[in-house]
PDB file of C-alpha atoms in Angstrom:
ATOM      1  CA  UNK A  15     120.651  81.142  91.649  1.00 76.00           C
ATOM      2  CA  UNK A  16     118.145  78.713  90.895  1.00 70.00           C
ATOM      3  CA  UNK A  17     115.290  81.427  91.516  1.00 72.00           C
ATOM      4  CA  UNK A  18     117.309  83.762  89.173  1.00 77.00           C
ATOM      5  CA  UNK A  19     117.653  81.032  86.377  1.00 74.00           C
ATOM      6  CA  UNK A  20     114.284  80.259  86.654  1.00 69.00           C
ATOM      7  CA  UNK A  21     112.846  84.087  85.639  1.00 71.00           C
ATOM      8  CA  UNK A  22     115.620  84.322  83.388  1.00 76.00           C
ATOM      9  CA  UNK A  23     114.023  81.358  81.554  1.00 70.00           C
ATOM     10  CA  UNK A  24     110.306  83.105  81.153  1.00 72.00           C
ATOM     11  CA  UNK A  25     111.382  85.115  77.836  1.00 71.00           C
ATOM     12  CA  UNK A  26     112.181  81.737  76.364  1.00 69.00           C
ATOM     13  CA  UNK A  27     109.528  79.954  77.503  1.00 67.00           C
ATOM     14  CA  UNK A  28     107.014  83.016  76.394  1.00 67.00           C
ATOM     15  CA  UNK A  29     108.678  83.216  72.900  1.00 66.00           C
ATOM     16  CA  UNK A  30     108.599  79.042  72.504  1.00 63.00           C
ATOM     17  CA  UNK A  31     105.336  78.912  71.972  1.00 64.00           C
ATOM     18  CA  UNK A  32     104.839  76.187  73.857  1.00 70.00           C
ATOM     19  CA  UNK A  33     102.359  75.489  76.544  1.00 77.00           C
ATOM     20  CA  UNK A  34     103.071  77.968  78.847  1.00 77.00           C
ATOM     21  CA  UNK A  35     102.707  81.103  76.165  1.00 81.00           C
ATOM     22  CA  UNK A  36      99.388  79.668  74.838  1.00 87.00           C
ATOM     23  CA  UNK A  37      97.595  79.253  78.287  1.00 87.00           C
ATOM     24  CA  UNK A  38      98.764  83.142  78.465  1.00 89.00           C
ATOM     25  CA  UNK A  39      97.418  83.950  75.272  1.00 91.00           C
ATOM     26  CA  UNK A  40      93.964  82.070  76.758  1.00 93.00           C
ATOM     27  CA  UNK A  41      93.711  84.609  79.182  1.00 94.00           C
ATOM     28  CA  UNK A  42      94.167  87.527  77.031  1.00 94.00           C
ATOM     29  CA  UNK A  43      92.201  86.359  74.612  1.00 95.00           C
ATOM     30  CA  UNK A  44      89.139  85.116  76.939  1.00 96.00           C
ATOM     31  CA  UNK A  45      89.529  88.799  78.752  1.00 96.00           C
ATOM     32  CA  UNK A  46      89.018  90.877  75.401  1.00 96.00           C
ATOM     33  CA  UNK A  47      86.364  88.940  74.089  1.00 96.00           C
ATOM     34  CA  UNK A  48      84.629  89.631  77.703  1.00 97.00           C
ATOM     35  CA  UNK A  49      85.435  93.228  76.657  1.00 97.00           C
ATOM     36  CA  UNK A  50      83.716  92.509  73.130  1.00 97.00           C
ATOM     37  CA  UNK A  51      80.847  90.608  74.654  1.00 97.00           C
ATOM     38  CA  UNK A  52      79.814  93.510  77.316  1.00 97.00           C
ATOM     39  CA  UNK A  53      80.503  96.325  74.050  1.00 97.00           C
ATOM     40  CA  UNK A  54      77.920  94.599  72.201  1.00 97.00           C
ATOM     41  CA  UNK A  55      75.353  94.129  75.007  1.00 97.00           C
ATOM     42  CA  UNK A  56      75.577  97.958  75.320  1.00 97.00           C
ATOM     43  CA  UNK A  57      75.067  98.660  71.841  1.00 97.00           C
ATOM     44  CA  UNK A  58      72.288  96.307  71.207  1.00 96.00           C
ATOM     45  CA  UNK A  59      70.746  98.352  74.456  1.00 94.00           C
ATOM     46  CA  UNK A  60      70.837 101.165  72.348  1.00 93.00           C
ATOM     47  CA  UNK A  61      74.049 102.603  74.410  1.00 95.00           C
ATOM     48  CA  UNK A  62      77.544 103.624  73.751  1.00 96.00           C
ATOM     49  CA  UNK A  63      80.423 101.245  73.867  1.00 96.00           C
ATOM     50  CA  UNK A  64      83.743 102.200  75.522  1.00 96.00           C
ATOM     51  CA  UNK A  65      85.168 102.644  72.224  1.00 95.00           C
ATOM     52  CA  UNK A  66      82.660 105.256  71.473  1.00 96.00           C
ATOM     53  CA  UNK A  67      80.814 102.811  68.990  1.00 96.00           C
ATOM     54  CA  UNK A  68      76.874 102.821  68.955  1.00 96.00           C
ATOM     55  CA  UNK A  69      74.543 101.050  67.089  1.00 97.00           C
ATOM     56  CA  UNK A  70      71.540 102.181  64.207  1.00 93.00           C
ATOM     57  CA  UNK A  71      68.514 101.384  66.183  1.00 91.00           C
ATOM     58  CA  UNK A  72      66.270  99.288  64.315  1.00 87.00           C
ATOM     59  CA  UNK A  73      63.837  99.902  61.647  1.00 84.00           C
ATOM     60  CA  UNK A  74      59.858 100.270  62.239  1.00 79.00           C
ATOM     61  CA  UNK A  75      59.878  97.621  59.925  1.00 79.00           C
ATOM     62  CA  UNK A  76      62.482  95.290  61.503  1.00 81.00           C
ATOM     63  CA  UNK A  77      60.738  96.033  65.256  1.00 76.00           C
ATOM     64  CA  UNK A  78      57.300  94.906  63.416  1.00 74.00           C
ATOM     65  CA  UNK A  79      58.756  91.438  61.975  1.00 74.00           C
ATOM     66  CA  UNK A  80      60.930  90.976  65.011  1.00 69.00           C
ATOM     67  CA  UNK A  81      60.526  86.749  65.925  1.00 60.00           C
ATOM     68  CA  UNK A  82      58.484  86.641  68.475  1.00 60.00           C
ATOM     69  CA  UNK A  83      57.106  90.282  68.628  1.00 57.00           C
ATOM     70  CA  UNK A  84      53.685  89.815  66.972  1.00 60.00           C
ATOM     71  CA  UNK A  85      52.959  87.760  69.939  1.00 63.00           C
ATOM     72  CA  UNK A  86      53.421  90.063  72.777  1.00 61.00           C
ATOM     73  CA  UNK A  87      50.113  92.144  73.195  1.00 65.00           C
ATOM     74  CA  UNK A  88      49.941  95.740  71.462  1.00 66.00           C
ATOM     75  CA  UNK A  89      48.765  97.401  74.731  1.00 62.00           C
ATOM     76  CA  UNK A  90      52.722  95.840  76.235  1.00 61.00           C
ATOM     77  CA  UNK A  91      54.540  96.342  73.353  1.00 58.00           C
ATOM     78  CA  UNK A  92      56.068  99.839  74.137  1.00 58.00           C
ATOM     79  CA  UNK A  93      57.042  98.787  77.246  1.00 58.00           C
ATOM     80  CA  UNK A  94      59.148  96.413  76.072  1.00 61.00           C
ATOM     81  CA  UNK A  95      62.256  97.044  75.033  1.00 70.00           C
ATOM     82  CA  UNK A  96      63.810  95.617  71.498  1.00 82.00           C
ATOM     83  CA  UNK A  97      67.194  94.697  71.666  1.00 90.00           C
ATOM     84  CA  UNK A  98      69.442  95.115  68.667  1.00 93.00           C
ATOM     85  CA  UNK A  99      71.142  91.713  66.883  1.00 94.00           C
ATOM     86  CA  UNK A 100      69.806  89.736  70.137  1.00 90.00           C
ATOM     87  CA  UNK A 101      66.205  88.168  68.656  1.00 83.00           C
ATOM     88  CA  UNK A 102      68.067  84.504  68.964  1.00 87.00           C
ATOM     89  CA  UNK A 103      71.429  84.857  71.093  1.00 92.00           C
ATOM     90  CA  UNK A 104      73.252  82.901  68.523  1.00 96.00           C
ATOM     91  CA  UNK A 105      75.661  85.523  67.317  1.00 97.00           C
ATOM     92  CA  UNK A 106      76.182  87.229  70.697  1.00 97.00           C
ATOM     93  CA  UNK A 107      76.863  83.767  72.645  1.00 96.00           C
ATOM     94  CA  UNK A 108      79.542  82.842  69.497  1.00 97.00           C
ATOM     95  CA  UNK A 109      81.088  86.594  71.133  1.00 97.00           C
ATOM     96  CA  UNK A 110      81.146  85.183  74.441  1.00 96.00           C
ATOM     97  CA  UNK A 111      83.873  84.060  76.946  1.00 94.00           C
ATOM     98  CA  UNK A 112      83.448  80.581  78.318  1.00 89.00           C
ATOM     99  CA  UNK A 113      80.381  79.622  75.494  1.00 92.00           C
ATOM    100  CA  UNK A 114      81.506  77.383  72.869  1.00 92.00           C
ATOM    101  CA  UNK A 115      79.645  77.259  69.987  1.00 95.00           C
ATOM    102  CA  UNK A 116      79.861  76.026  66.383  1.00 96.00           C
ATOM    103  CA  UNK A 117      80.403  79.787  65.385  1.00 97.00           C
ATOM    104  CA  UNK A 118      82.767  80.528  67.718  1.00 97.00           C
ATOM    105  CA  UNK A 119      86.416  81.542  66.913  1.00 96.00           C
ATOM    106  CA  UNK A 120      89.078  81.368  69.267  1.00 96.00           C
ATOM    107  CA  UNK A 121      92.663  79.696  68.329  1.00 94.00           C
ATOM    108  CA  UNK A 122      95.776  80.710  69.792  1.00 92.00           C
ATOM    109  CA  UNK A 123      98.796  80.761  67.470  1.00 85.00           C
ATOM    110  CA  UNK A 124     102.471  81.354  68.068  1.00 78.00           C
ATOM    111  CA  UNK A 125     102.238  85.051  69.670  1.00 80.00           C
ATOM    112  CA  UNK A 126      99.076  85.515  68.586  1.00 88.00           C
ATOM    113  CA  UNK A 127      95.266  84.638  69.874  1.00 92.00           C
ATOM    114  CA  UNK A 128      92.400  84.954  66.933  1.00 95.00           C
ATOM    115  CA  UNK A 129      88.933  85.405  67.965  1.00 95.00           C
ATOM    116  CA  UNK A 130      85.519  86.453  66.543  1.00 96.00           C
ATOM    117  CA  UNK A 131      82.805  84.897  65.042  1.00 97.00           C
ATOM    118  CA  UNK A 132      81.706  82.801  61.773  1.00 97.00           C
ATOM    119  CA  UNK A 133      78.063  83.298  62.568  1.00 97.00           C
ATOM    120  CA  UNK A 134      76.042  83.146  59.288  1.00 95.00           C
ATOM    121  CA  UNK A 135      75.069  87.090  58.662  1.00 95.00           C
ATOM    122  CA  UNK A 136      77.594  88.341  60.573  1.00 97.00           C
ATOM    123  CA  UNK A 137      80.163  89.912  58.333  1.00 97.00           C
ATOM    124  CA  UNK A 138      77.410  91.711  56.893  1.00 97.00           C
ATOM    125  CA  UNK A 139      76.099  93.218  60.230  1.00 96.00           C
ATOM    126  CA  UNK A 140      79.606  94.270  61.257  1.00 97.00           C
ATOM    127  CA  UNK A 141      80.830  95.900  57.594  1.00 97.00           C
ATOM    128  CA  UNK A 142      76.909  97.251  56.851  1.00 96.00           C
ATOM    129  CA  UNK A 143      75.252  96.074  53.261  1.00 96.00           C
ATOM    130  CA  UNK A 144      74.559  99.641  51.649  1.00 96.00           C
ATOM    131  CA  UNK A 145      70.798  99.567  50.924  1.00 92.00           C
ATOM    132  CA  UNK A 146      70.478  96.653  53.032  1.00 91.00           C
ATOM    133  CA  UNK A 147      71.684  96.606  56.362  1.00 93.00           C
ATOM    134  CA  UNK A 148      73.623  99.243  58.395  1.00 95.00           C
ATOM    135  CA  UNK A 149      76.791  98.809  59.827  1.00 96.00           C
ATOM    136  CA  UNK A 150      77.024  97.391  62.933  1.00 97.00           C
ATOM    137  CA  UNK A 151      80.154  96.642  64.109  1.00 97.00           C
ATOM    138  CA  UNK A 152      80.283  93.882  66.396  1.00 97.00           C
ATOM    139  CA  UNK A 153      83.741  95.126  67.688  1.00 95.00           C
ATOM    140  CA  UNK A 154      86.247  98.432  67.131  1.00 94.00           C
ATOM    141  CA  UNK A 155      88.954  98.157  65.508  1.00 93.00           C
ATOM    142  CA  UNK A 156      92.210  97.580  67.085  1.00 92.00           C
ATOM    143  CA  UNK A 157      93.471 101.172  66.798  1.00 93.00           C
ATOM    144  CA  UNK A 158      90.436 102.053  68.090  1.00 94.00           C
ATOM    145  CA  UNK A 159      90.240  99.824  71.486  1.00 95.00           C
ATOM    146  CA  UNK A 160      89.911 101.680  74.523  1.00 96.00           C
ATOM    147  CA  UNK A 161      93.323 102.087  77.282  1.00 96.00           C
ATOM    148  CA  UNK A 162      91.408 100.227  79.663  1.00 96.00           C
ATOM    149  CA  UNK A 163      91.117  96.799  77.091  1.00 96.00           C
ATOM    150  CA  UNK A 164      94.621  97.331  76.435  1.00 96.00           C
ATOM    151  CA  UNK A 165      95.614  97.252  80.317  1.00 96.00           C
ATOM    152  CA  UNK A 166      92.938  94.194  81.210  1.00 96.00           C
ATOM    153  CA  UNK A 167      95.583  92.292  78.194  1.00 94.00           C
ATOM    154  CA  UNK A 168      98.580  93.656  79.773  1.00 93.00           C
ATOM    155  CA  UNK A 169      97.575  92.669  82.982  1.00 95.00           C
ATOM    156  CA  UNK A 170      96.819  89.044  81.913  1.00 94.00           C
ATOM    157  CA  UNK A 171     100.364  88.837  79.967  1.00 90.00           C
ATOM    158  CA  UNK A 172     101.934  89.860  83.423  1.00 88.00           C
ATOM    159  CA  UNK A 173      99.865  87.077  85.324  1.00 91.00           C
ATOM    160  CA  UNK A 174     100.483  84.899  83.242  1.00 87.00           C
ATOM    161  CA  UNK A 175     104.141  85.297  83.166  1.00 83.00           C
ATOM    162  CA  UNK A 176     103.822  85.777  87.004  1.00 83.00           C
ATOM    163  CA  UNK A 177     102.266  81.887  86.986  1.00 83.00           C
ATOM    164  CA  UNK A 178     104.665  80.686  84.937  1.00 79.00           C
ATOM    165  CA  UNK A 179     107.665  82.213  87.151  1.00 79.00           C
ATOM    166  CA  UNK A 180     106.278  80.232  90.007  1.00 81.00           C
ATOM    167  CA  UNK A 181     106.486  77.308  87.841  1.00 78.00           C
ATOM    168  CA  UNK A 182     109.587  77.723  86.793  1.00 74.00           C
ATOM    169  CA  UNK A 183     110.813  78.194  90.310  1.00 77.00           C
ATOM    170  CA  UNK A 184     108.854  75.085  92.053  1.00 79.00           C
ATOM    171  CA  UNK A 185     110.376  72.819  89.775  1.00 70.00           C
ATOM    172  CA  UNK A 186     113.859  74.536  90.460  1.00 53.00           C
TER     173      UNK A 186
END
């Protein structure tokens, strides 16, 4: 009985919004933006996300003022490869699970995680400046997230409400 009270409890302890849903909502949160983080890598490599998304590769004239570039000799230069939005790391590490950062953006809400970035620039990189800047978007849009990023969230929900379970049922 107490075992069967105790997962009868989990839909009320999930909907509180208490500690137990948050520390849920951590995990699904931290496991999509390890999704986002690994989608942007491969575009800034000049690949194709999961989602299908790929990036504009840079401009002769952005690879010539690149930070650092005029330093590496001309005779090495085309061996090197030139990585798209990654000349400081800033904006991909505020898109990273487990970095903190001033830009970063992760809150968790009742039902709801938020994350993303406030990185100076970045709005403009992911919605494009026409004329300016093309868009890049630094993640797809919901309707557009691949089955498997939707299953690595459901996954996490059940764990989570797996964990809490056996918390429920220790302290029955």
């Amino acid at each position: 009985d107490a075992v069967r009270d105790a997962l009868a409890g989990i839909p009320q302890e999930m909907a509180g919004g208490g500690s137990a849903s948050d520390a849920v909502l951590v995990r699904v949160g931290l496991t999509l933006l390890g999704r986002i983080h690994k989608a942007y890598v491969d575009k800034s490599r000049g690949g194709t996300d999961e989602a299908g998304g790929r990036w504009t590769p840079l401009s002769a004239r952005t690879i010539a003022y690149r930070r650092g570039w005029r330093k590496v000799p001309k005779s090495k230069r085309a061996d090197r490869p030139i990585e798209i939005l990654r000349d400081t790391g800033l904006l991909l590490n505020s898109l990273s699970p487990g970095v903190s950062t001033p830009d970063s953006v992760f809150r968790v809400g009742r039902g709801e995680v938020i994350i993303g970035t406030n990185r100076k620039g970045a709005k403009g990189h992911h919605e494009g400046v026409p004329g300016r800047l093309p868009q890049r978007r630094l993640w797809p849009p919901v309707a557009k997230w691949p089955a498997n990023w939707w299953a690595d969230a459901t996954d996490m929900v059940k764990q989570g409400m797996l964990d809490i379970a056996a918390f429920l049922i220790k302290g029955a």
